CSV table of N, CA, C and O and ligand atoms in Angstrom, one decimal:
chain,number,residue,atom,x,y,z
A,1,UNK,N,11.8,15.2,18.9
A,1,UNK,CA,12.5,13.9,18.8
A,1,UNK,C,11.6,12.9,18.1
A,1,UNK,O,10.5,12.8,18.4
A,2,UNK,N,12.3,12.2,17.1
A,2,UNK,CA,11.6,11.3,16.3
A,2,UNK,C,11.2,10.0,17.1
A,2,UNK,O,12.0,9.6,18.0
A,3,UNK,N,10.1,9.4,16.8
A,3,UNK,CA,9.8,8.1,17.6
A,3,UNK,C,10.5,6.9,16.9
A,3,UNK,O,11.0,7.0,15.8
A,4,UNK,N,10.6,5.9,17.6
A,4,UNK,CA,11.2,4.7,17.1
A,4,UNK,C,10.3,4.0,16.1
A,4,UNK,O,10.7,3.1,15.4
A,5,UNK,N,9.0,4.4,16.0
A,5,UNK,CA,8.1,3.7,15.1
A,5,UNK,C,8.4,4.0,13.7
A,5,UNK,O,8.8,5.1,13.3
A,6,UNK,N,8.1,3.1,12.8
A,6,UNK,CA,8.3,3.2,11.4
A,6,UNK,C,9.0,2.1,10.8
A,6,UNK,O,9.3,1.0,11.5
A,7,UNK,N,9.4,2.2,9.6
A,7,UNK,CA,10.2,1.2,8.9
A,7,UNK,C,11.6,1.7,8.6
A,7,UNK,O,11.8,2.8,8.1
A,8,UNK,N,12.5,0.9,9.0
A,8,UNK,CA,14.0,1.3,9.0
A,8,UNK,C,14.8,0.3,8.2
A,8,UNK,O,14.6,-0.9,8.4
A,9,UNK,N,15.7,0.8,7.4
A,9,UNK,CA,16.6,-0.1,6.6
A,9,UNK,C,18.0,-0.1,7.2
A,9,UNK,O,18.6,1.0,7.4
A,10,UNK,N,18.6,-1.2,7.3
A,10,UNK,CA,20.0,-1.3,7.9
A,10,UNK,C,21.0,-0.7,7.0
A,10,UNK,O,21.0,-1.0,5.8
A,11,UNK,N,21.9,0.2,7.5
A,11,UNK,CA,23.0,0.8,6.8
A,11,UNK,C,24.3,0.3,7.3
A,11,UNK,O,25.3,0.5,6.6
A,12,UNK,N,24.4,-0.1,8.5
A,12,UNK,CA,25.7,-0.7,9.0
A,12,UNK,C,25.4,-1.7,10.1
A,12,UNK,O,24.4,-1.7,10.7
A,13,UNK,N,26.4,-2.6,10.2
A,13,UNK,CA,26.2,-3.8,11.1
A,13,UNK,C,27.6,-4.2,11.6
A,13,UNK,O,28.4,-4.8,10.8
A,14,UNK,N,28.0,-3.8,12.8
A,14,UNK,CA,29.4,-4.1,13.3
A,14,UNK,C,29.3,-5.2,14.4
A,14,UNK,O,28.5,-5.1,15.3
A,15,UNK,N,30.1,-6.2,14.2
A,15,UNK,CA,30.3,-7.3,15.1
A,15,UNK,C,29.0,-8.1,15.3
A,15,UNK,O,28.8,-8.7,16.4
A,16,UNK,N,28.2,-8.2,14.3
A,16,UNK,CA,27.0,-9.1,14.3
A,16,UNK,C,27.5,-10.6,14.5
A,16,UNK,O,27.0,-11.4,15.3
A,17,UNK,N,28.7,-10.9,13.9
A,17,UNK,CA,29.2,-12.2,14.0
A,17,UNK,C,29.6,-12.6,15.4
A,17,UNK,O,29.3,-13.7,15.9
A,18,UNK,N,30.3,-11.6,16.1
A,18,UNK,CA,30.7,-11.9,17.5
A,18,UNK,C,29.5,-12.1,18.4
A,18,UNK,O,29.5,-13.0,19.2
A,19,UNK,N,28.4,-11.3,18.1
A,19,UNK,CA,27.2,-11.5,18.9
A,19,UNK,C,26.6,-12.8,18.6
A,19,UNK,O,26.2,-13.5,19.6
A,20,UNK,N,26.5,-13.2,17.4
A,20,UNK,CA,25.9,-14.5,17.1
A,20,UNK,C,26.8,-15.7,17.6
A,20,UNK,O,26.2,-16.7,18.1
A,21,UNK,N,28.1,-15.5,17.6
A,21,UNK,CA,28.9,-16.6,18.2
A,21,UNK,C,28.7,-16.7,19.7
A,21,UNK,O,28.6,-17.8,20.2
A,22,UNK,N,28.5,-15.5,20.3
A,22,UNK,CA,28.2,-15.6,21.8
A,22,UNK,C,26.9,-16.3,22.1
A,22,UNK,O,26.8,-16.9,23.1
A,23,UNK,N,26.0,-16.2,21.1
A,23,UNK,CA,24.7,-16.9,21.3
A,23,UNK,C,24.8,-18.4,20.9
A,23,UNK,O,23.9,-19.1,21.1
A,24,UNK,N,26.0,-18.8,20.4
A,24,UNK,CA,26.2,-20.2,20.0
A,24,UNK,C,25.5,-20.6,18.7
A,24,UNK,O,25.2,-21.7,18.4
A,25,UNK,N,25.3,-19.6,17.8
A,25,UNK,CA,24.7,-19.8,16.5
A,25,UNK,C,25.7,-20.5,15.6
A,25,UNK,O,26.9,-20.1,15.5
A,26,UNK,N,25.3,-21.5,14.8
A,26,UNK,CA,26.2,-22.3,14.0
A,26,UNK,C,26.8,-21.4,12.9
A,26,UNK,O,26.3,-20.4,12.5
A,27,UNK,N,28.0,-21.8,12.4
A,27,UNK,CA,28.7,-21.1,11.4
A,27,UNK,C,27.8,-21.0,10.1
A,27,UNK,O,27.8,-20.0,9.4
A,28,UNK,N,27.1,-22.0,9.8
A,28,UNK,CA,26.2,-22.0,8.6
A,28,UNK,C,25.2,-20.9,8.7
A,28,UNK,O,25.1,-20.1,7.8
A,29,UNK,N,24.5,-20.8,9.8
A,29,UNK,CA,23.4,-19.8,10.0
A,29,UNK,C,24.1,-18.4,10.1
A,29,UNK,O,23.6,-17.4,9.5
A,30,UNK,N,25.3,-18.3,10.7
A,30,UNK,CA,25.9,-17.0,10.8
A,30,UNK,C,26.3,-16.5,9.4
A,30,UNK,O,26.2,-15.3,9.2
A,31,UNK,N,26.8,-17.3,8.6
A,31,UNK,CA,27.1,-16.9,7.2
A,31,UNK,C,26.0,-16.3,6.5
A,31,UNK,O,26.1,-15.3,5.8
A,32,UNK,N,24.8,-17.0,6.6
A,32,UNK,CA,23.6,-16.5,5.9
A,32,UNK,C,23.2,-15.2,6.6
A,32,UNK,O,23.0,-14.2,5.8
A,33,UNK,N,23.2,-15.1,7.9
A,33,UNK,CA,22.7,-13.9,8.6
A,33,UNK,C,23.5,-12.7,8.3
A,33,UNK,O,23.0,-11.6,8.2
A,34,UNK,N,24.8,-12.9,8.1
A,34,UNK,CA,25.8,-11.8,7.9
A,34,UNK,C,25.5,-11.1,6.6
A,34,UNK,O,25.9,-9.9,6.4
A,35,UNK,N,24.9,-11.8,5.6
A,35,UNK,CA,24.7,-11.2,4.3
A,35,UNK,C,23.4,-10.5,4.2
A,35,UNK,O,23.2,-9.8,3.2
A,36,UNK,N,22.6,-10.6,5.2
A,36,UNK,CA,21.2,-10.0,5.1
A,36,UNK,C,21.2,-8.5,5.3
A,36,UNK,O,21.9,-8.0,6.2
A,37,UNK,N,20.4,-7.9,4.5
A,37,UNK,CA,20.1,-6.4,4.8
A,37,UNK,C,18.8,-6.4,5.5
A,37,UNK,O,17.7,-6.7,5.0
A,38,UNK,N,18.9,-6.1,6.8
A,38,UNK,CA,17.8,-6.2,7.7
A,38,UNK,C,16.9,-5.0,7.7
A,38,UNK,O,17.4,-3.9,7.4
A,39,UNK,N,15.6,-5.2,7.9
A,39,UNK,CA,14.7,-4.1,8.1
A,39,UNK,C,14.1,-4.2,9.5
A,39,UNK,O,13.9,-5.3,10.0
A,40,UNK,N,13.9,-3.1,10.2
A,40,UNK,CA,13.1,-3.0,11.4
A,40,UNK,C,11.8,-2.4,11.1
A,40,UNK,O,11.8,-1.3,10.6
A,41,UNK,N,10.8,-3.0,11.5
A,41,UNK,CA,9.4,-2.4,11.4
A,41,UNK,C,8.9,-2.3,12.9
A,41,UNK,O,8.7,-3.3,13.5
A,42,UNK,N,8.8,-1.1,13.3
A,42,UNK,CA,8.4,-0.9,14.7
A,42,UNK,C,7.0,-0.2,14.8
A,42,UNK,O,6.9,0.9,14.1
A,43,UNK,N,6.1,-0.8,15.5
A,43,UNK,CA,4.7,-0.2,15.6
A,43,UNK,C,4.4,-0.1,17.0
A,43,UNK,O,4.8,-0.9,17.8
A,44,UNK,N,3.5,0.8,17.3
A,44,UNK,CA,2.9,1.0,18.6
A,44,UNK,C,1.4,1.0,18.5
A,44,UNK,O,0.8,1.7,17.7
A,45,UNK,N,0.8,0.1,19.3
A,45,UNK,CA,-0.7,0.1,19.4
A,45,UNK,C,-1.1,0.2,20.8
A,45,UNK,O,-1.0,-0.8,21.6
A,46,UNK,N,-1.5,1.4,21.2
A,46,UNK,CA,-1.8,1.6,22.6
A,46,UNK,C,-0.5,1.5,23.4
A,46,UNK,O,0.5,2.2,23.0
A,47,UNK,N,-0.5,0.7,24.4
A,47,UNK,CA,0.8,0.5,25.2
A,47,UNK,C,1.6,-0.7,24.7
A,47,UNK,O,2.5,-1.1,25.4
A,48,UNK,N,1.2,-1.3,23.6
A,48,UNK,CA,1.9,-2.4,23.1
A,48,UNK,C,2.8,-2.0,22.0
A,48,UNK,O,2.4,-1.3,21.1
A,49,UNK,N,4.0,-2.5,22.0
A,49,UNK,CA,5.0,-2.3,20.9
A,49,UNK,C,5.2,-3.6,20.2
A,49,UNK,O,5.1,-4.7,20.8
A,50,UNK,N,5.3,-3.5,18.9
A,50,UNK,CA,5.6,-4.7,18.0
A,50,UNK,C,6.9,-4.3,17.2
A,50,UNK,O,6.9,-3.3,16.6
A,51,UNK,N,7.9,-5.2,17.4
A,51,UNK,CA,9.1,-5.0,16.7
A,51,UNK,C,9.4,-6.2,15.8
A,51,UNK,O,9.5,-7.3,16.2
A,52,UNK,N,9.4,-5.9,14.5
A,52,UNK,CA,9.7,-6.9,13.5
A,52,UNK,C,11.0,-6.7,12.9
A,52,UNK,O,11.4,-5.6,12.4
A,53,UNK,N,11.8,-7.8,12.9
A,53,UNK,CA,13.1,-7.8,12.2
A,53,UNK,C,12.8,-8.6,10.9
A,53,UNK,O,12.5,-9.8,11.0
A,54,UNK,N,13.0,-8.0,9.8
A,54,UNK,CA,12.5,-8.5,8.5
A,54,UNK,C,13.7,-8.7,7.6
A,54,UNK,O,14.6,-7.8,7.5
A,55,UNK,N,13.8,-9.9,6.9
A,55,UNK,CA,14.8,-10.1,5.9
A,55,UNK,C,14.2,-11.1,4.9
A,55,UNK,O,13.1,-11.7,5.1
A,56,UNK,N,14.9,-11.3,3.8
A,56,UNK,CA,14.5,-12.2,2.7
A,56,UNK,C,14.6,-13.6,3.2
A,56,UNK,O,13.9,-14.5,2.7
A,57,UNK,N,15.4,-13.9,4.2
A,57,UNK,CA,15.6,-15.2,4.7
A,57,UNK,C,14.7,-15.7,5.8
A,57,UNK,O,14.1,-16.8,5.8
A,58,UNK,N,14.5,-14.8,6.8
A,58,UNK,CA,13.7,-15.1,8.0
A,58,UNK,C,13.3,-13.9,8.7
A,58,UNK,O,14.0,-12.9,8.7
A,59,UNK,N,12.1,-13.9,9.3
A,59,UNK,CA,11.7,-12.8,10.1
A,59,UNK,C,11.6,-13.1,11.6
A,59,UNK,O,11.5,-14.3,11.9
A,60,UNK,N,11.7,-12.1,12.4
A,60,UNK,CA,11.6,-12.4,13.8
A,60,UNK,C,10.8,-11.2,14.4
A,60,UNK,O,11.1,-10.1,14.2
A,61,UNK,N,9.7,-11.6,15.1
A,61,UNK,CA,8.8,-10.6,15.7
A,61,UNK,C,8.6,-10.7,17.2
A,61,UNK,O,8.5,-11.8,17.7
A,62,UNK,N,8.7,-9.6,17.9
A,62,UNK,CA,8.4,-9.6,19.3
A,62,UNK,C,7.3,-8.5,19.6
A,62,UNK,O,7.3,-7.5,18.9
A,63,UNK,N,6.5,-8.8,20.6
A,63,UNK,CA,5.7,-7.7,21.1
A,63,UNK,C,5.7,-7.6,22.6
A,63,UNK,O,5.8,-8.7,23.2
A,64,UNK,N,5.5,-6.5,23.1
A,64,UNK,CA,5.7,-6.3,24.5
A,64,UNK,C,5.0,-5.0,25.0
A,64,UNK,O,4.8,-4.1,24.2
A,65,UNK,N,4.8,-4.9,26.3
A,65,UNK,CA,4.4,-3.7,27.0
A,65,UNK,C,5.6,-3.2,27.8
A,65,UNK,O,6.2,-4.1,28.5
A,66,UNK,N,5.8,-1.9,27.9
A,66,UNK,CA,6.9,-1.4,28.7
A,66,UNK,C,6.7,-1.8,30.1
A,66,UNK,O,5.7,-1.6,30.7
A,67,UNK,N,7.8,-2.3,30.7
A,67,UNK,CA,7.9,-2.7,32.1
A,67,UNK,C,7.2,-4.0,32.4
A,67,UNK,O,7.2,-4.4,33.6
A,68,UNK,N,6.6,-4.7,31.5
A,68,UNK,CA,6.0,-6.0,31.7
A,68,UNK,C,6.9,-7.1,31.2
A,68,UNK,O,7.1,-7.3,30.0
A,69,UNK,N,7.4,-8.0,32.1
A,69,UNK,CA,8.2,-9.1,31.7
A,69,UNK,C,7.4,-10.0,30.8
A,69,UNK,O,6.2,-10.3,31.1
A,70,UNK,N,8.0,-10.5,29.8
A,70,UNK,CA,7.4,-11.5,28.9
A,70,UNK,C,8.3,-12.7,28.6
A,70,UNK,O,9.5,-12.6,28.7
A,71,UNK,N,7.7,-13.8,28.2
A,71,UNK,CA,8.4,-15.0,27.8
A,71,UNK,C,8.8,-14.8,26.3
A,71,UNK,O,7.9,-14.6,25.5
A,72,UNK,N,10.1,-14.8,26.0
A,72,UNK,CA,10.5,-14.7,24.7
A,72,UNK,C,11.1,-16.0,24.2
A,72,UNK,O,11.9,-16.6,24.9
A,73,UNK,N,10.7,-16.5,23.1
A,73,UNK,CA,11.3,-17.7,22.5
A,73,UNK,C,12.0,-17.2,21.2
A,73,UNK,O,11.4,-16.7,20.3
A,74,UNK,N,13.3,-17.3,21.2
A,74,UNK,CA,14.1,-16.7,20.1
A,74,UNK,C,14.2,-17.6,18.9
A,74,UNK,O,15.2,-18.1,18.5
A,75,UNK,N,13.0,-17.9,18.4
A,75,UNK,CA,12.8,-18.9,17.3
A,75,UNK,C,13.6,-18.4,16.1
A,75,UNK,O,13.4,-17.3,15.6
A,76,UNK,N,14.4,-19.3,15.6
A,76,UNK,CA,15.1,-19.0,14.4
A,76,UNK,C,16.4,-18.3,14.6
A,76,UNK,O,17.2,-18.1,13.7
A,77,UNK,N,16.6,-17.8,15.9
A,77,UNK,CA,17.9,-17.2,16.2
A,77,UNK,C,18.7,-18.3,17.0
A,77,UNK,O,19.3,-19.2,16.4
A,78,UNK,N,18.7,-18.2,18.3
A,78,UNK,CA,19.4,-19.3,19.1
A,78,UNK,C,18.4,-20.2,19.7
A,78,UNK,O,18.8,-21.1,20.5
A,79,UNK,N,17.1,-20.0,19.4
A,79,UNK,CA,16.1,-21.0,19.9
A,79,UNK,C,16.1,-21.2,21.4
A,79,UNK,O,16.0,-22.4,21.8
A,80,UNK,N,16.2,-20.1,22.1
A,80,UNK,CA,16.2,-20.3,23.6
A,80,UNK,C,14.9,-19.6,24.2
A,80,UNK,O,14.3,-18.7,23.6
A,81,UNK,N,14.5,-20.1,25.3
A,81,UNK,CA,13.4,-19.5,26.1
A,81,UNK,C,14.0,-18.6,27.1
A,81,UNK,O,14.8,-19.1,27.9
A,82,UNK,N,13.7,-17.4,27.0
A,82,UNK,CA,14.2,-16.4,28.0
A,82,UNK,C,13.1,-15.5,28.5
A,82,UNK,O,12.0,-15.6,28.0
A,83,UNK,N,13.4,-14.7,29.5
A,83,UNK,CA,12.5,-13.8,30.1
A,83,UNK,C,13.0,-12.4,29.8
A,83,UNK,O,14.2,-12.1,30.1
A,84,UNK,N,12.2,-11.6,29.2
A,84,UNK,CA,12.6,-10.3,28.7
A,84,UNK,C,11.7,-9.2,29.3
A,84,UNK,O,10.5,-9.3,29.5
A,85,UNK,N,12.4,-8.1,29.6
A,85,UNK,CA,11.7,-6.9,30.1
A,85,UNK,C,12.2,-5.6,29.3
A,85,UNK,O,13.4,-5.4,29.3
A,86,UNK,N,11.3,-4.9,28.8
A,86,UNK,CA,11.7,-3.7,28.0
A,86,UNK,C,11.3,-2.4,28.8
A,86,UNK,O,10.1,-2.4,29.3
A,87,UNK,N,12.2,-1.5,29.0
A,87,UNK,CA,11.9,-0.3,29.7
A,87,UNK,C,12.6,0.9,28.9
A,87,UNK,O,13.4,0.7,28.1
A,88,UNK,N,12.1,2.1,29.2
A,88,UNK,CA,12.8,3.3,28.7
A,88,UNK,C,13.9,3.7,29.7
A,88,UNK,O,13.6,3.8,30.9
A,89,UNK,N,15.1,3.8,29.2
A,89,UNK,CA,16.2,4.4,30.0
A,89,UNK,C,16.6,5.7,29.3
A,89,UNK,O,17.3,5.7,28.3
A,90,UNK,N,16.1,6.8,29.8
A,90,UNK,CA,16.2,8.0,29.0
A,90,UNK,C,15.5,7.8,27.7
A,90,UNK,O,14.4,7.4,27.6
A,91,UNK,N,16.2,8.1,26.6
A,91,UNK,CA,15.7,8.0,25.2
A,91,UNK,C,15.9,6.6,24.6
A,91,UNK,O,15.6,6.4,23.5
A,92,UNK,N,16.4,5.7,25.5
A,92,UNK,CA,16.7,4.3,24.9
A,92,UNK,C,15.7,3.3,25.3
A,92,UNK,O,15.4,3.1,26.5
A,93,UNK,N,15.1,2.6,24.4
A,93,UNK,CA,14.2,1.5,24.6
A,93,UNK,C,15.1,0.3,24.8
A,93,UNK,O,15.8,-0.2,23.9
A,94,UNK,N,15.2,-0.1,26.1
A,94,UNK,CA,16.2,-1.2,26.4
A,94,UNK,C,15.5,-2.4,26.9
A,94,UNK,O,14.4,-2.4,27.5
A,95,UNK,N,16.1,-3.5,26.6
A,95,UNK,CA,15.6,-4.8,27.0
A,95,UNK,C,16.6,-5.6,27.7
A,95,UNK,O,17.8,-5.7,27.2
A,96,UNK,N,16.3,-6.2,28.8
A,96,UNK,CA,17.1,-7.2,29.5
A,96,UNK,C,16.5,-8.5,29.3
A,96,UNK,O,15.3,-8.8,29.5
A,97,UNK,N,17.4,-9.4,28.8
A,97,UNK,CA,16.9,-10.8,28.5
A,97,UNK,C,17.6,-11.8,29.5
A,97,UNK,O,18.9,-11.9,29.4
A,98,UNK,N,16.9,-12.4,30.3
A,98,UNK,CA,17.5,-13.3,31.3
A,98,UNK,C,17.2,-14.7,30.9
A,98,UNK,O,16.1,-15.1,30.5
A,99,UNK,N,18.3,-15.5,31.1
A,99,UNK,CA,18.2,-16.9,30.8
A,99,UNK,C,19.6,-17.5,30.9
A,99,UNK,O,20.4,-17.1,31.6
A,100,UNK,N,19.8,-18.5,30.0
A,100,UNK,CA,21.1,-19.2,30.1
A,100,UNK,C,22.3,-18.3,29.8
A,100,UNK,O,23.3,-18.5,30.4
A,101,UNK,N,22.1,-17.4,28.9
A,101,UNK,CA,23.2,-16.5,28.5
A,101,UNK,C,23.3,-15.3,29.4
A,101,UNK,O,22.3,-14.7,29.7
A,102,UNK,N,24.5,-15.0,29.8
A,102,UNK,CA,24.7,-13.9,30.8
A,102,UNK,C,24.8,-12.6,30.0
A,102,UNK,O,25.2,-12.5,28.9
A,103,UNK,N,24.4,-11.5,30.7
A,103,UNK,CA,24.5,-10.2,30.2
A,103,UNK,C,24.0,-10.1,28.8
A,103,UNK,O,24.7,-9.7,27.8
A,104,UNK,N,22.7,-10.3,28.6
A,104,UNK,CA,22.1,-10.4,27.3
A,104,UNK,C,21.0,-9.3,27.2
A,104,UNK,O,20.2,-9.2,28.1
A,105,UNK,N,21.0,-8.6,26.1
A,105,UNK,CA,19.9,-7.6,25.9
A,105,UNK,C,20.1,-6.8,24.7
A,105,UNK,O,21.0,-7.1,23.8
A,106,UNK,N,19.4,-5.7,24.6
A,106,UNK,CA,19.5,-4.8,23.5
A,106,UNK,C,19.0,-3.4,23.9
A,106,UNK,O,18.3,-3.2,24.9
A,107,UNK,N,19.4,-2.4,23.1
A,107,UNK,CA,18.8,-1.1,23.2
A,107,UNK,C,18.6,-0.4,21.8
A,107,UNK,O,19.5,-0.6,21.0
A,108,UNK,N,17.5,0.2,21.7
A,108,UNK,CA,17.1,0.9,20.5
A,108,UNK,C,17.0,2.4,20.8
A,108,UNK,O,16.4,2.7,21.8
A,109,UNK,N,17.5,3.3,20.0
A,109,UNK,CA,17.3,4.7,20.2
A,109,UNK,C,17.4,5.4,18.8
A,109,UNK,O,18.0,4.9,17.9
A,110,UNK,N,16.8,6.6,18.8
A,110,UNK,CA,16.8,7.4,17.6
A,110,UNK,C,17.8,8.6,17.8
A,110,UNK,O,17.7,9.2,18.9
A,111,UNK,N,18.6,8.8,16.8
A,111,UNK,CA,19.5,10.0,16.8
A,111,UNK,C,19.4,10.6,15.4
A,111,UNK,O,19.7,10.0,14.4
A,112,UNK,N,18.9,11.8,15.4
A,112,UNK,CA,18.7,12.5,14.1
A,112,UNK,C,17.7,11.6,13.3
A,112,UNK,O,16.6,11.3,13.8
A,113,UNK,N,18.0,11.2,12.1
A,113,UNK,CA,17.1,10.4,11.3
A,113,UNK,C,17.5,8.9,11.3
A,113,UNK,O,17.1,8.2,10.4
A,114,UNK,N,18.3,8.5,12.2
A,114,UNK,CA,18.8,7.1,12.3
A,114,UNK,C,18.3,6.4,13.5
A,114,UNK,O,18.1,7.0,14.6
A,115,UNK,N,18.0,5.1,13.3
A,115,UNK,CA,17.7,4.2,14.4
A,115,UNK,C,19.0,3.4,14.8
A,115,UNK,O,19.6,2.8,13.9
A,116,UNK,N,19.3,3.5,16.0
A,116,UNK,CA,20.5,2.8,16.5
A,116,UNK,C,20.0,1.6,17.3
A,116,UNK,O,19.1,1.7,18.1
A,117,UNK,N,20.7,0.5,17.1
A,117,UNK,CA,20.5,-0.7,17.9
A,117,UNK,C,21.8,-1.3,18.4
A,117,UNK,O,22.7,-1.6,17.6
A,118,UNK,N,21.9,-1.5,19.7
A,118,UNK,CA,23.0,-2.3,20.2
A,118,UNK,C,22.4,-3.6,20.8
A,118,UNK,O,21.5,-3.6,21.5
A,119,UNK,N,23.1,-4.7,20.3
A,119,UNK,CA,22.7,-6.0,20.8
A,119,UNK,C,23.9,-6.5,21.6
A,119,UNK,O,25.0,-6.4,21.1
A,120,UNK,N,23.7,-7.1,22.7
A,120,UNK,CA,24.8,-7.6,23.5
A,120,UNK,C,24.5,-8.9,24.1
A,120,UNK,O,23.4,-9.3,24.4
A,121,UNK,N,25.6,-9.7,24.2
A,121,UNK,CA,25.5,-11.0,24.9
A,121,UNK,C,26.9,-11.3,25.3
A,121,UNK,O,27.9,-11.3,24.5
A,122,UNK,N,27.0,-11.6,26.6
A,122,UNK,CA,28.3,-12.2,27.1
A,122,UNK,C,29.5,-11.4,26.7
A,122,UNK,O,30.5,-12.0,26.3
A,123,UNK,N,29.4,-10.1,26.8
A,123,UNK,CA,30.6,-9.2,26.5
A,123,UNK,C,30.7,-8.9,25.0
A,123,UNK,O,31.6,-8.0,24.7
A,124,UNK,N,30.0,-9.5,24.1
A,124,UNK,CA,30.0,-9.1,22.7
A,124,UNK,C,29.0,-8.1,22.4
A,124,UNK,O,27.8,-8.2,22.8
A,125,UNK,N,29.3,-7.0,21.8
A,125,UNK,CA,28.4,-6.0,21.4
A,125,UNK,C,28.3,-5.8,19.9
A,125,UNK,O,29.3,-5.6,19.2
A,126,UNK,N,27.1,-5.9,19.4
A,126,UNK,CA,26.9,-5.7,18.0
A,126,UNK,C,26.2,-4.4,17.8
A,126,UNK,O,25.3,-4.1,18.6
A,127,UNK,N,26.6,-3.5,16.9
A,127,UNK,CA,26.0,-2.2,16.7
A,127,UNK,C,25.4,-2.2,15.3
A,127,UNK,O,26.2,-2.3,14.3
A,128,UNK,N,24.2,-1.9,15.2
A,128,UNK,CA,23.5,-1.8,13.9
A,128,UNK,C,22.9,-0.4,13.8
A,128,UNK,O,22.4,0.2,14.8
A,129,UNK,N,22.9,0.2,12.6
A,129,UNK,CA,22.3,1.5,12.4
A,129,UNK,C,21.4,1.4,11.2
A,129,UNK,O,21.7,0.7,10.2
A,130,UNK,N,20.2,2.0,11.3
A,130,UNK,CA,19.2,2.0,10.3
A,130,UNK,C,18.8,3.4,9.9
A,130,UNK,O,18.8,4.3,10.7
A,131,UNK,N,18.4,3.5,8.6
A,131,UNK,CA,17.9,4.8,8.2
A,131,UNK,C,16.4,4.7,7.9
A,131,UNK,O,16.0,3.6,7.5
A,132,UNK,N,15.7,5.8,8.1
A,132,UNK,CA,14.3,5.8,7.9
A,132,UNK,C,14.0,5.5,6.5
A,132,UNK,O,14.6,6.0,5.5
A,133,UNK,N,13.0,4.5,6.2
A,133,UNK,CA,12.7,4.1,4.9
A,133,UNK,C,11.8,5.1,4.2
A,133,UNK,O,10.9,5.7,4.9
B,1,RET,C1,18.0,-13.2,11.8
B,1,RET,C2,18.3,-14.2,10.7
B,1,RET,C3,18.6,-15.6,11.2
B,1,RET,C4,19.7,-15.6,12.2
B,1,RET,C5,19.7,-14.5,13.2
B,1,RET,C6,18.9,-13.4,13.0
B,1,RET,C7,18.9,-12.4,14.1
B,1,RET,C8,17.9,-11.6,14.6
B,1,RET,C9,18.1,-10.7,15.6
B,1,RET,C10,17.0,-10.0,16.0
B,1,RET,C11,16.9,-9.0,17.0
B,1,RET,C12,15.7,-8.4,17.3
B,1,RET,C13,15.5,-7.4,18.2
B,1,RET,C14,14.3,-6.9,18.4
B,1,RET,C15,14.0,-5.8,19.3
B,1,RET,O1,13.0,-5.4,19.5
B,1,RET,C16,18.1,-11.9,11.2
B,1,RET,C17,16.5,-13.4,12.2
B,1,RET,C18,20.7,-14.6,14.3
B,1,RET,C19,19.3,-10.5,16.4
B,1,RET,C20,16.6,-6.8,19.0
């Protein structure tokens, strides 16, 4: 099984707008974000993971240890302070994000040569697929 580490290029993006609306992101920022071809750069250093969401417009980076809650500030997204915990659920690297928004989180997993990402908030599910760069 391939690891989630590496550089990945987005090949599909379903309901990103619904997810961003659920986060309360402005129509202006949503329009820009919808046009982006995102990259994920995922690195592991010891028990620390670093996940970078990279685009020509804006980047977003988080780092975490599995099972350790951390304070996440979603700077440049919905700009909220939340508490996040990442764990493995089978082959899925999953994150629960607690704060003002209900039922918020994401899951990353690899299937064949593709990285899958599901982002969810408040009943909206965005599905993104990336291919290995
Ligand atoms: C961009 C551009 C500006 C507007 C929005 C963005 C969304 C970023 C997201 C990042 C998710 C990162 C995850 C990391 C996991 O490890 C692209 C920064 C809304 C949704 C899930």
